[in-house]
Amino acid sequence: MRYGPALGRMAPVRALLLLGLTSCLDPTQVTLEITTNLECGADEPSAGALFETAISAGPTPDLPRETRATTRACSSNGAGRGEIGTLTLVPTDGASRAYALVVGSIGETPASECLLAALAPAPVAAPACVVARRTISFAPHKSLSLPVFLDRQCAGVLCDGDSTCVVRDGRPGCVSSATECSGERCDVDVETSGGGGAGGAAEGGGGAGGAEGGGGAGGAADVPVLERLDTPTGMTQARAAAISDDGSVIVGNAFSGTEIRAVAWRAGEIFVAPTRSRMMSVCKGGDLVVGASWPGPTSRATAWQWQGASYAQSWIHTGPLESDAEACSDASSIVAGIQAGQGATWTLGQGATVDTTTEGLFWDASNSATVAVGVLADGRPGLWPLSAAGVIGGATALGAEAGVAWAVDADATLAAGNTGEAVVVWDLLAMAPLVTLMADFQPSAVAGSASSYIVVGNCDPFAVPRACVIVDGEGPFDIDGLAGVPWSSTAVVDFGGLSLTDASDVSKDGRVIAGNALDPSTGEASVYRLTLP
């Protein structure tokens, strides 16, 4: 077997994986046509896009656990699709069917690791891997073509050995990997559900298991996909603090004894800050993260900028006063946080405080950098307008009762918090409560609009905390325990034995939740990413 050179256009990639007899008749063969919607460079993919593609194939479902062919070729066709190459299968020893597994890796993860994860005895969900399976019958003396599309929305989606991931109605799910042919063109049937999830398929008959595999019994048509993210080497616990708008980057902290380090999970890789620190918020698609570090006895507001292969750390505030950065802007260099017990904003690169207020404390700011929310000095939930230069305007109380506005959405249309014993979601366009619920629930983040929204956070936050959500004014629902969760048609959502202790943040579209999980058998706390159907 061999690959053609990586060209600026589709490079022919041919391998006679199943050698057979030849004759003067038309050949009996199937050609895989491999494409992707991940961004490709002129010759190879750009940094952070599709890094490598690997293929395994054989006459039985028991495929070899090593790659039969590998390439980094990927060229854009100018229509939003990258062409990776072709691979031709021919039968041997009377084989009537071929089974193929094509994996694409994102970032620096080798495709060989993605293939091993997909072919493991108990397959595991790998966030940096896109897995496509195909099963096809040979037609005697006929050349068939079979498209294999590696969709970026299928990254980390785990389907069982008889299924493959496809995207329908904007959502990834599992369908049967069996193909049907019309003339010389063959493809999977995307209109039928597949064999279910092996530990967390987005669609199909299997139950939702943990990221370590082991999906439950069939029955649900739409189920969440849970990924348990690795804890950094040398650390014993990890916690999530925030997720990027698109759900691809999660930031937080890892612990070992009294040591705390800022951590980012990005494209299947883990980035750990070299010194004592914590990450609190992420913006600009994951390219900017803010939080705090400790160069001495007091905390200092800190930023981490993505440099193409890692995060570079720098101090936002260089003065002697204690400071923490709580939120950053997608559209500008404005960062909001706390300095010496006062709400503060900074401009990245200036190394000085732009503005402070004695009116209260900030807990969150919109990614548009137009408002900050928190608690006023008199104990009421408050909102502060922010100018394009980071100047803080006069505060507005969001209610007459004592409380805190804990979270604001990316576009500054919604806020969520607590007043007294109630949970309140405010419509910031109308400057009025949208819903008030009597519940022991502390919001962490909110996403959506006045007509459709989700609030994530904790039930019983000061007792035995549980990850919960409020959806369109209904709830709160335990994510992993109670019947009636809006995205589940089963009585109980099973997450492979993990207990989801809290929900820390939610993506802008409300479909990806980051939070923290506890393994009751080991006591280990780790980070999860939950993708809703």
JSON list of C-alpha atoms in Angstrom, two decimals, residues 177 406 524:
[
{"chain": "A", "resi": 177, "resn": "SER", "atom": "CA", "xyz": [-22.89, 1.99, 8.96]},
{"chain": "A", "resi": 406, "resn": "TRP", "atom": "CA", "xyz": [-24.41, 35.52, 39.14]},
{"chain": "A", "resi": 524, "resn": "GLU", "atom": "CA", "xyz": [-12.06, 11.36, 42.14]}
]
